[in-house]
C-alpha cells in the first residue's frame, strides 16, 4: 500500500494553526513532538513506531525501528529536541519506501550525530538530504572538510561526469546529482561551524561558476560534433549576488549574454539557450538554478542575448540610472579574449556618471502608490513584511539600502555634510546584517516562508551578527529597515522639492 505523503509545514509550527490541514492522528503526533521533553525518548520512539507500523513492510519496519531507537536518544541531547524530532518525521516520510536509504541508515550508525545536527537546523536541509542517499557520506565523521575557497575543487568533481553519454536526460540528471552533493557540503559546513556565512557565500558562487564552466564545455563539445565549430567570442556577465560573489543557498543566477560577430547570430543564441536549458530545466532530479536574463538591454521579452555594440550603446546612452547602479555589481564569469574585451568595457561603463535627478525620479516611481497618490514618506507599512527576517522586497530592505548606499558613496549634495560619515557606517552595518540574514533564511526555506525561523538557525544568525539574543536581533533588523526607509525618503523628497 502506497503511503500518502504528509502535507505539513517545512519547519515545526509554533501552533497548529499554521496552515496545517491534517487528520487527528498527525495533529496528535505533532502535539506530542511539541511537548516531547515531557514524555521522554522511549515514549517518543513508541509514537514513531506506531505511526509508521501500518505504512511499511516488515523488512522496512525492522530497519526503520532500529534507526529510530538509535537516533531519537541522540536528538534528545540537542538543545531543540522538538525541532529535530519534527524533521525526523519529515525525513522518514520522504524516504520510508526507499529501501537503499533505510538500509544505509541502519548500517551507518556513526553518521547519526551529524544527521541530528542537520535535522535540528531546518526543514529545507532535511529535504535536501532526503533526496539522495549519497549525501549521507558527507555526514561521516572521517569524511573531512574539503572546501578550499577555490573553483578547482568543484571543477574537478564535474570533470568526473561522463559526457560521452548521448542520452541528454541522463547527463542532466547526473549533473544535478553532482551539484547537489557539492552544495550539500557547503550547507553542512555551515551547520557544523566549519565555515561562516560569508565564506559560504563565496563557496556558493564558486560552485555556480564551476557549474556554468562545465555546462559550456558540454555545449562546446556538442557544437564541435554536430556543427564542427568552436565558438569562443561570447561573454557571460553575472549580476546581483552572483556578480558580487555573495550567493545564498537558493540564489538564482542573473545573467546577460554578449556576443561578437564571428558566427551567425543563431549560433550564439543556440549556445545561450542550451546553457539556460542545462541549468534550469526541471528533470526527475530537479533543476540547478533559475536563470534570470531580464537585465539584458532588450528586457524581459526581447532576444536572449545582445551584440557587444548593442550592449555598449545601451549602457552609454539608453539605460536607466538603476541599471547603471546594477552594473556596478556585475562581472564577467567566463574567460577568453572576447571576455577580456567585455571586462574592459564594463570598467568604462561603471565609471560613467549617474544623474542624481534620474535615480531619484526612478526610485520615486518605484515606490509611490500611483493609485492613491500618497507621499512616499507615509508608505513604510505598505512596503513592510510581517516577517522580521524578510529583508529583500520590503520597505527599508536590501533594494532601498543599495540606493541609499549609492547616494552616500557619491556624497551627493542631497545629503547634509555632517551626516555622511555616520550614515555610511550605519549602511555598511545593515548591509552586513541583511546579507547574513538572507543567507540563513535561504537555508531554512525554499519558497514559501513561515513566520519564524528554527531555533538553531536563529542562534547561528545571532552569533554571526554578534547580538545578545533574538529580541536584540529583531530590533536591530526592524529598526534598521525603518531608518533606511526614512533616510532614503529624506533624500528623495529633498530632491523632489528642489
Coordinates of C-alpha atoms in Angstrom, one line a residue:
X1 CA 0.0 0.0 0.0
X2 CA 1.4 3.4 -1.0
X3 CA 1.8 5.9 1.8
X4 CA 0.1 9.2 1.4
X5 CA 2.6 11.9 1.9
X6 CA 2.3 14.3 4.9
X7 CA 1.5 17.9 3.9
X8 CA 2.8 19.7 6.9
X9 CA 4.9 23.0 7.2
X10 CA 8.6 22.7 6.3
X11 CA 9.6 23.7 9.9
X12 CA 7.9 22.9 13.2
X13 CA 4.9 25.3 13.5
X14 CA 4.6 27.4 16.7
X15 CA 0.9 26.5 16.8
X16 CA -1.2 24.0 14.9
X17 CA -3.0 26.9 13.2
X18 CA -0.1 27.5 10.8
X19 CA -1.8 26.4 7.7
X20 CA -2.0 22.7 8.8
X21 CA -4.7 20.6 7.3
X22 CA -4.1 17.1 8.6
X23 CA -6.1 14.4 10.3
X24 CA -6.3 13.9 14.0
X25 CA -3.6 11.3 14.2
X26 CA -1.0 13.6 12.7
X27 CA -2.2 16.5 14.7
X28 CA -1.8 14.5 17.9
X29 CA 1.7 13.4 16.8
X30 CA 2.8 16.9 16.2
X31 CA 1.4 18.0 19.6
X32 CA 3.4 15.2 21.2
X33 CA 6.6 16.4 19.4
X34 CA 6.0 19.9 20.6
X35 CA 5.9 18.7 24.2
X36 CA 8.4 15.8 23.7
X37 CA 10.5 16.7 26.8
X38 CA 7.5 15.8 29.0
X39 CA 7.3 12.2 27.6
X40 CA 10.9 11.3 27.0
X41 CA 12.8 9.3 24.4
X42 CA 11.2 5.9 25.0
X43 CA 7.7 7.1 24.6
X44 CA 8.7 9.2 21.6
X45 CA 10.1 6.1 19.9
X46 CA 6.8 4.3 20.6
X47 CA 4.9 7.2 18.9
X48 CA 7.0 6.9 15.8
X49 CA 6.9 3.1 15.8
X50 CA 3.1 3.1 16.0
X51 CA 2.7 5.9 13.4
X52 CA 4.7 4.1 10.7
X53 CA 3.9 0.5 11.6
X54 CA 0.9 0.3 9.3
X55 CA 2.6 2.1 6.5
X56 CA 5.6 -0.2 5.9
X57 CA 6.5 -3.8 5.2
X58 CA 8.0 -6.0 7.9
X59 CA 11.5 -5.6 6.4
X60 CA 11.4 -1.8 6.3
X61 CA 9.8 -1.7 9.7
X62 CA 12.6 -3.6 11.4
X63 CA 15.3 -1.5 9.8
X64 CA 13.4 1.7 10.5
X65 CA 12.8 0.9 14.1
X66 CA 16.5 0.1 14.6
X67 CA 17.3 3.5 13.2
X68 CA 14.7 5.2 15.4
X69 CA 15.9 3.6 18.6
X70 CA 19.4 4.9 18.0
X71 CA 18.8 8.4 16.7
X72 CA 15.9 9.5 18.9
X73 CA 18.1 9.5 22.1
X74 CA 20.7 11.5 20.2
X75 CA 18.2 14.1 19.1
X76 CA 17.1 14.3 22.8
X77 CA 20.6 15.5 23.6
X78 CA 20.2 18.6 21.3
X79 CA 19.0 21.9 22.6
X80 CA 15.9 22.0 20.5
X81 CA 14.7 18.4 20.6
X82 CA 11.2 19.1 19.3
X83 CA 12.5 20.6 16.1
X84 CA 14.9 17.7 15.5
X85 CA 12.1 15.2 16.0
X86 CA 9.7 17.1 13.7
X87 CA 12.3 16.9 10.9
X88 CA 12.9 13.3 11.7
X89 CA 9.2 12.7 11.0
X90 CA 9.5 14.6 7.7
X91 CA 12.7 12.7 6.7
X92 CA 11.1 9.3 7.3
X93 CA 8.0 10.4 5.4
X94 CA 10.3 11.2 2.4
X95 CA 12.4 8.1 2.4
X96 CA 10.2 5.4 4.0
X97 CA 9.9 3.4 0.8
X98 CA 13.5 3.9 -0.3
X99 CA 15.0 0.5 0.7
X100 CA 18.5 1.6 -0.1
X101 CA 18.3 4.7 2.0
X102 CA 16.8 2.8 5.0
X103 CA 19.5 0.1 4.8
X104 CA 22.2 2.8 4.7
X105 CA 20.8 4.5 7.7
X106 CA 20.7 1.2 9.6
X107 CA 24.3 0.2 8.8
X108 CA 25.9 3.7 9.3
X109 CA 25.3 4.5 12.9
X110 CA 28.3 6.7 13.1
X111 CA 26.5 9.4 11.0
X112 CA 23.6 9.8 13.5
X113 CA 25.2 12.6 15.4
X114 CA 25.8 14.7 12.3
X115 CA 22.4 13.7 10.9
X116 CA 20.8 15.0 14.1
X117 CA 22.5 18.4 13.5
X118 CA 21.0 18.5 10.0
X119 CA 17.5 17.7 11.3
X120 CA 17.7 20.2 14.1
X121 CA 18.7 23.0 11.7
X122 CA 15.9 23.3 9.2
X123 CA 13.4 21.6 7.0
X124 CA 14.9 22.8 3.8
X125 CA 18.2 21.0 4.5
X126 CA 16.2 17.9 5.7
X127 CA 14.5 18.0 2.2
X128 CA 17.9 18.2 0.5
X129 CA 19.5 15.3 2.5
X130 CA 16.4 13.1 1.8
X131 CA 16.8 13.3 -1.9
X132 CA 20.0 11.3 -2.3
X133 CA 21.4 8.5 -0.1
X134 CA 24.9 9.5 -1.2
X135 CA 24.6 12.7 0.8
X136 CA 24.9 10.6 3.9
X137 CA 28.6 10.0 3.0
X138 CA 29.2 13.7 3.8
X139 CA 28.0 13.2 7.3
X140 CA 30.6 10.5 8.1
X141 CA 33.0 11.8 10.8
X142 CA 36.0 10.9 8.7
X143 CA 34.7 12.5 5.5
X144 CA 36.8 15.6 6.3
X145 CA 36.4 19.2 5.4
X146 CA 37.2 19.6 1.7
X147 CA 36.2 23.2 0.8
X148 CA 39.2 25.2 -0.1
X149 CA 37.9 28.5 -1.4
X150 CA 38.9 27.5 -4.9
X151 CA 36.8 26.8 -8.0
X152 CA 39.1 23.9 -8.9
X153 CA 37.6 21.8 -6.2
X154 CA 34.2 22.0 -7.8
X155 CA 35.5 21.7 -11.4
X156 CA 37.3 18.5 -10.5
X157 CA 34.1 17.0 -9.3
X158 CA 32.3 17.9 -12.5
X159 CA 35.1 16.6 -14.7
X160 CA 34.3 13.1 -13.4
X161 CA 31.0 13.1 -15.2
X162 CA 30.9 11.1 -18.4
X163 CA 29.9 13.5 -21.1
X164 CA 30.1 10.9 -23.9
X165 CA 26.6 9.6 -23.0
X166 CA 24.3 10.6 -25.8
X167 CA 21.2 10.5 -23.5
X168 CA 20.7 14.1 -22.6
X169 CA 18.3 13.4 -19.7
X170 CA 20.9 11.1 -18.1
X171 CA 23.6 13.7 -18.4
X172 CA 21.3 16.4 -16.9
X173 CA 20.3 14.2 -14.0
X174 CA 24.0 13.3 -13.3
X175 CA 24.9 17.0 -13.3
X176 CA 22.1 17.8 -10.9
X177 CA 23.1 15.0 -8.5
X178 CA 26.8 16.1 -8.6
X179 CA 25.7 19.7 -8.0
X180 CA 23.5 18.7 -5.1
X181 CA 26.4 16.8 -3.4
X182 CA 28.7 19.8 -3.7
X183 CA 26.0 22.2 -2.5
X184 CA 25.2 20.0 0.5
X185 CA 28.9 20.0 1.5
X186 CA 28.6 23.8 1.8
X187 CA 25.4 23.6 3.7
X188 CA 26.7 21.1 6.2
X189 CA 29.9 23.1 6.7
X190 CA 27.7 26.0 7.9
X191 CA 25.7 23.7 10.2
X192 CA 28.9 22.1 11.5
X193 CA 30.6 25.6 12.1
X194 CA 33.4 24.8 9.7
X195 CA 32.7 28.0 7.7
X196 CA 30.8 31.2 8.4
X197 CA 28.1 32.5 6.1
X198 CA 30.4 34.9 4.4
X199 CA 32.7 32.1 3.4
X200 CA 29.6 30.0 2.4
X201 CA 28.5 32.8 0.0
X202 CA 31.9 32.6 -1.7
X203 CA 31.6 28.8 -2.0
X204 CA 28.1 29.0 -3.4
X205 CA 29.4 31.5 -6.0
X206 CA 32.4 29.4 -6.9
X207 CA 30.1 26.4 -7.3
X208 CA 27.8 28.4 -9.7
X209 CA 30.9 29.4 -11.8
X210 CA 32.2 25.8 -12.0
X211 CA 28.7 24.6 -13.0
X212 CA 28.5 27.1 -15.8
X213 CA 32.1 26.3 -16.9
X214 CA 31.2 22.6 -17.2
X215 CA 27.9 23.3 -18.9
X216 CA 29.7 25.4 -21.5
X217 CA 32.2 22.5 -22.0
X218 CA 29.3 20.2 -22.7
X219 CA 27.8 22.7 -25.2
X220 CA 31.1 23.3 -27.0
X221 CA 31.7 19.6 -27.4
X222 CA 28.2 19.1 -28.8
X223 CA 28.7 22.0 -31.3
X224 CA 32.0 20.6 -32.4
X225 CA 30.5 17.2 -33.1
X226 CA 27.3 18.4 -34.7
X227 CA 28.4 21.6 -36.5
X228 CA 32.2 21.4 -36.5
X229 CA 32.6 24.8 -34.8
X230 CA 34.3 26.1 -31.7
X231 CA 32.7 29.3 -30.6
X232 CA 34.6 31.5 -28.1
X233 CA 33.7 35.1 -28.9
X234 CA 30.9 35.5 -26.4
X235 CA 30.8 36.7 -22.8
X236 CA 28.6 35.9 -19.8
X237 CA 28.0 38.7 -17.4
X238 CA 26.8 37.9 -13.9
X239 CA 24.8 40.4 -11.9
X240 CA 23.4 40.7 -8.4
X241 CA 24.6 38.2 -5.7
X242 CA 26.4 36.1 -8.3
X243 CA 28.1 39.2 -9.6
X244 CA 29.4 40.1 -6.1
X245 CA 30.3 36.5 -5.0
X246 CA 27.6 36.7 -2.3
X247 CA 25.2 34.0 -3.4
X248 CA 22.8 32.2 -1.0
X249 CA 21.8 28.5 -0.9
X250 CA 18.7 29.4 -3.1
X251 CA 20.1 32.2 -5.3
X252 CA 19.1 32.3 -8.9
X253 CA 21.7 33.4 -11.4
X254 CA 21.2 36.8 -13.1
X255 CA 23.0 36.6 -16.4
X256 CA 23.4 38.8 -19.5
X257 CA 24.9 37.2 -22.7
X258 CA 27.0 39.3 -25.0
X259 CA 28.4 38.0 -28.3
X260 CA 30.7 39.0 -31.2
X261 CA 30.4 38.6 -34.9
X262 CA 32.5 35.6 -35.9
X263 CA 29.4 33.4 -36.4
X264 CA 25.8 33.9 -37.4
X265 CA 23.5 35.2 -34.7
X266 CA 21.6 31.9 -34.4
X267 CA 24.8 30.1 -33.3
X268 CA 25.2 32.3 -30.3
X269 CA 21.6 32.3 -29.4
X270 CA 21.7 28.5 -29.5
X271 CA 24.6 28.3 -27.1
X272 CA 22.9 30.6 -24.6
X273 CA 19.6 28.7 -24.8
X274 CA 21.4 25.4 -24.3
X275 CA 23.1 26.8 -21.2
X276 CA 19.7 28.0 -19.8
X277 CA 18.2 24.6 -20.5
X278 CA 21.1 22.8 -18.7
X279 CA 20.8 25.0 -15.7
X280 CA 17.1 25.5 -15.3
X281 CA 15.2 22.6 -17.0
X282 CA 13.4 20.6 -14.3
X283 CA 14.1 16.8 -14.6
X284 CA 13.4 14.0 -12.1
X285 CA 16.4 15.3 -10.2
X286 CA 15.0 18.9 -10.1
X287 CA 16.9 21.9 -11.6
X288 CA 20.2 23.6 -10.7
X289 CA 19.5 27.3 -10.9
X290 CA 16.7 29.6 -12.1
X291 CA 18.2 31.8 -14.8
X292 CA 17.1 35.4 -14.9
X293 CA 18.0 37.4 -18.0
X294 CA 15.8 40.4 -17.7
X295 CA 18.7 42.8 -17.1
X296 CA 19.7 42.4 -20.8
X297 CA 19.2 45.6 -22.9
X298 CA 16.0 44.1 -24.5
X299 CA 14.4 43.4 -21.1
X300 CA 12.1 40.5 -20.3
X301 CA 10.7 39.8 -23.7
X302 CA 13.5 40.5 -26.2
X303 CA 16.2 38.3 -27.6
X304 CA 18.1 36.2 -25.0
X305 CA 21.4 37.9 -25.9
X306 CA 22.8 41.1 -27.5
X307 CA 25.9 42.1 -29.5
X308 CA 28.9 43.9 -28.0
X309 CA 27.9 47.0 -29.8
X310 CA 24.3 46.9 -28.6
X311 CA 25.4 46.4 -25.0
X312 CA 27.8 49.2 -25.2
X313 CA 25.4 51.6 -26.9
X314 CA 22.5 50.8 -24.5
X315 CA 24.5 51.5 -21.3
X316 CA 26.2 54.6 -22.7
X317 CA 23.0 56.2 -24.0
X318 CA 19.8 54.4 -23.1
X319 CA 20.0 52.6 -19.8
X320 CA 18.1 53.7 -16.7
X321 CA 20.0 55.0 -13.8
X322 CA 19.1 52.0 -11.6
X323 CA 20.6 49.7 -14.4
X324 CA 23.8 51.7 -14.2
X325 CA 23.9 51.1 -10.4
X326 CA 23.2 47.4 -11.0
X327 CA 26.1 47.3 -13.5
X328 CA 28.4 48.3 -10.7
X329 CA 27.8 44.8 -9.2
X330 CA 28.4 42.9 -12.4
X331 CA 31.4 40.9 -13.6
X332 CA 32.3 38.7 -16.5
X333 CA 32.5 35.0 -15.4
X334 CA 34.0 33.2 -18.5
X335 CA 37.5 33.6 -19.9
X336 CA 38.8 34.4 -23.3
X337 CA 40.0 37.3 -25.5
X338 CA 36.4 38.4 -26.1
X339 CA 35.6 38.3 -22.4
X340 CA 38.6 40.5 -21.7
X341 CA 37.3 43.0 -24.1
X342 CA 33.9 43.0 -22.3
X343 CA 35.6 43.3 -19.0
X344 CA 37.4 46.5 -20.2
X345 CA 34.1 47.8 -21.5
X346 CA 32.5 47.1 -18.1
X347 CA 35.2 49.1 -16.3
X348 CA 34.4 52.1 -18.6
X349 CA 30.7 51.8 -18.2
X350 CA 30.9 51.6 -14.5
X351 CA 32.9 54.8 -14.4
X352 CA 30.2 56.7 -16.2
X353 CA 28.4 59.4 -14.1
X354 CA 24.9 58.8 -12.8
X355 CA 22.4 61.6 -12.6
X356 CA 21.0 62.2 -9.1
X357 CA 17.9 63.6 -10.7
X358 CA 17.4 60.5 -12.8
X359 CA 17.9 58.0 -10.0
X360 CA 15.8 60.0 -7.6
X361 CA 12.9 60.1 -10.1
X362 CA 13.2 56.4 -10.8
X363 CA 13.2 55.3 -7.2
X364 CA 10.2 57.6 -6.6
X365 CA 8.3 55.9 -9.4
X366 CA 9.1 52.5 -8.0
X367 CA 7.9 53.3 -4.5
X368 CA 5.0 55.8 -4.8
X369 CA 1.5 54.4 -4.7
X370 CA 0.3 55.5 -8.1
X371 CA -3.4 54.7 -7.5
X372 CA -3.7 56.7 -4.3
X373 CA -1.0 59.3 -5.0
X374 CA 0.3 59.1 -1.4
X375 CA 3.5 60.7 -0.3
X376 CA 6.3 58.1 -0.2
X377 CA 7.2 59.2 3.3
X378 CA 4.0 57.6 4.6
X379 CA 4.4 54.4 2.7
X380 CA 6.5 52.2 5.0
X381 CA 3.8 50.0 6.4
X382 CA 2.6 49.2 2.9
X383 CA 6.1 48.2 1.9
X384 CA 6.9 46.2 5.0
X385 CA 6.6 42.5 5.8
X386 CA 5.1 40.8 8.9
X387 CA 8.3 38.6 9.0
X388 CA 11.1 40.4 10.8
X389 CA 13.7 38.4 8.8
X390 CA 12.4 39.4 5.4
X391 CA 14.9 41.9 4.1
X392 CA 14.7 41.7 0.3
X393 CA 11.5 43.1 -1.2
X394 CA 10.4 45.3 1.7
X395 CA 10.5 48.9 2.6
X396 CA 13.9 49.7 4.1
X397 CA 15.2 46.4 2.8
X398 CA 18.1 45.4 0.5
X399 CA 16.9 47.4 -2.5
X400 CA 16.4 50.6 -0.6
X401 CA 19.7 50.1 1.2
X402 CA 21.5 49.7 -2.1
X403 CA 20.1 53.0 -3.4
X404 CA 20.9 54.7 -0.1
X405 CA 24.5 53.5 -0.2
X406 CA 24.8 54.8 -3.7
X407 CA 23.9 58.3 -2.5
X408 CA 26.3 58.1 0.4
X409 CA 29.2 56.7 -1.7
X410 CA 28.8 59.6 -4.1
X411 CA 28.4 62.1 -1.3
X412 CA 25.6 63.8 -3.2
X413 CA 24.6 67.4 -2.5
X414 CA 21.2 66.0 -1.3
X415 CA 22.8 64.9 2.0
X416 CA 23.9 67.2 4.8
X417 CA 27.7 67.0 5.1
X418 CA 27.6 66.2 8.9
X419 CA 25.5 63.1 8.3
X420 CA 27.6 61.4 5.7
X421 CA 30.3 59.6 7.7
X422 CA 27.9 58.4 10.5
X423 CA 25.3 57.1 8.0
X424 CA 27.9 55.4 5.8
X425 CA 28.9 53.3 8.8
X426 CA 25.2 52.6 9.5
X427 CA 24.6 51.5 5.9
X428 CA 27.7 49.2 6.0
X429 CA 26.5 47.6 9.2
X430 CA 23.0 47.0 7.9
X431 CA 24.3 45.7 4.6
X432 CA 26.2 43.1 6.6
X433 CA 23.2 42.2 8.8
X434 CA 20.9 41.9 5.8
X435 CA 23.4 39.7 3.9
X436 CA 23.8 37.3 6.8
X437 CA 20.1 37.2 7.5
X438 CA 19.4 36.4 3.8
X439 CA 22.0 33.6 4.0
X440 CA 20.3 31.9 7.0
X441 CA 16.8 32.4 5.7
X442 CA 17.7 30.7 2.5
X443 CA 19.0 27.7 4.4
X444 CA 15.6 27.4 6.2
X445 CA 13.1 27.8 3.4
X446 CA 13.0 27.1 -0.3
X447 CA 9.9 29.0 -1.4
X448 CA 7.0 29.7 1.0
X449 CA 8.2 31.2 4.3
X450 CA 6.7 30.7 7.7
X451 CA 6.5 33.4 10.3
X452 CA 9.5 32.2 12.3
X453 CA 13.0 30.6 11.9
X454 CA 14.1 27.3 13.5
X455 CA 16.0 27.9 16.8
X456 CA 19.4 26.5 15.6
X457 CA 19.2 28.8 12.6
X458 CA 18.3 31.8 14.8
X459 CA 21.3 31.0 17.1
X460 CA 23.6 30.8 14.2
X461 CA 22.4 34.2 13.0
X462 CA 22.7 35.7 16.5
X463 CA 26.3 34.6 16.6
X464 CA 27.0 35.8 13.1
X465 CA 25.5 39.3 13.7
X466 CA 27.0 39.4 17.2
X467 CA 23.9 40.4 19.2
X468 CA 22.7 39.3 22.6
X469 CA 19.5 37.4 21.8
X470 CA 16.6 37.1 19.4
X471 CA 14.9 40.2 20.7
X472 CA 18.0 42.2 20.0
X473 CA 18.3 40.7 16.6
X474 CA 14.7 41.5 15.7
X475 CA 15.0 45.1 17.0
X476 CA 18.3 45.6 15.0
X477 CA 16.7 44.5 11.7
X478 CA 13.3 46.1 12.2
X479 CA 14.7 49.4 13.4
X480 CA 17.3 49.3 10.6
X481 CA 14.6 48.9 8.0
X482 CA 12.7 51.9 9.4
X483 CA 15.8 54.1 9.5
X484 CA 16.9 53.1 5.9
X485 CA 13.4 53.9 4.6
X486 CA 13.4 57.2 6.4
X487 CA 16.8 58.3 5.2
X488 CA 16.1 57.4 1.6
X489 CA 12.8 59.2 1.7
X490 CA 14.5 62.3 3.1
X491 CA 16.9 62.3 0.1
X492 CA 14.1 61.7 -2.4
X493 CA 11.9 64.3 -1.0
X494 CA 14.6 66.9 -0.8
X495 CA 15.4 66.4 -4.5
X496 CA 11.7 66.5 -5.5
X497 CA 11.2 69.7 -3.5
X498 CA 14.1 71.3 -5.2

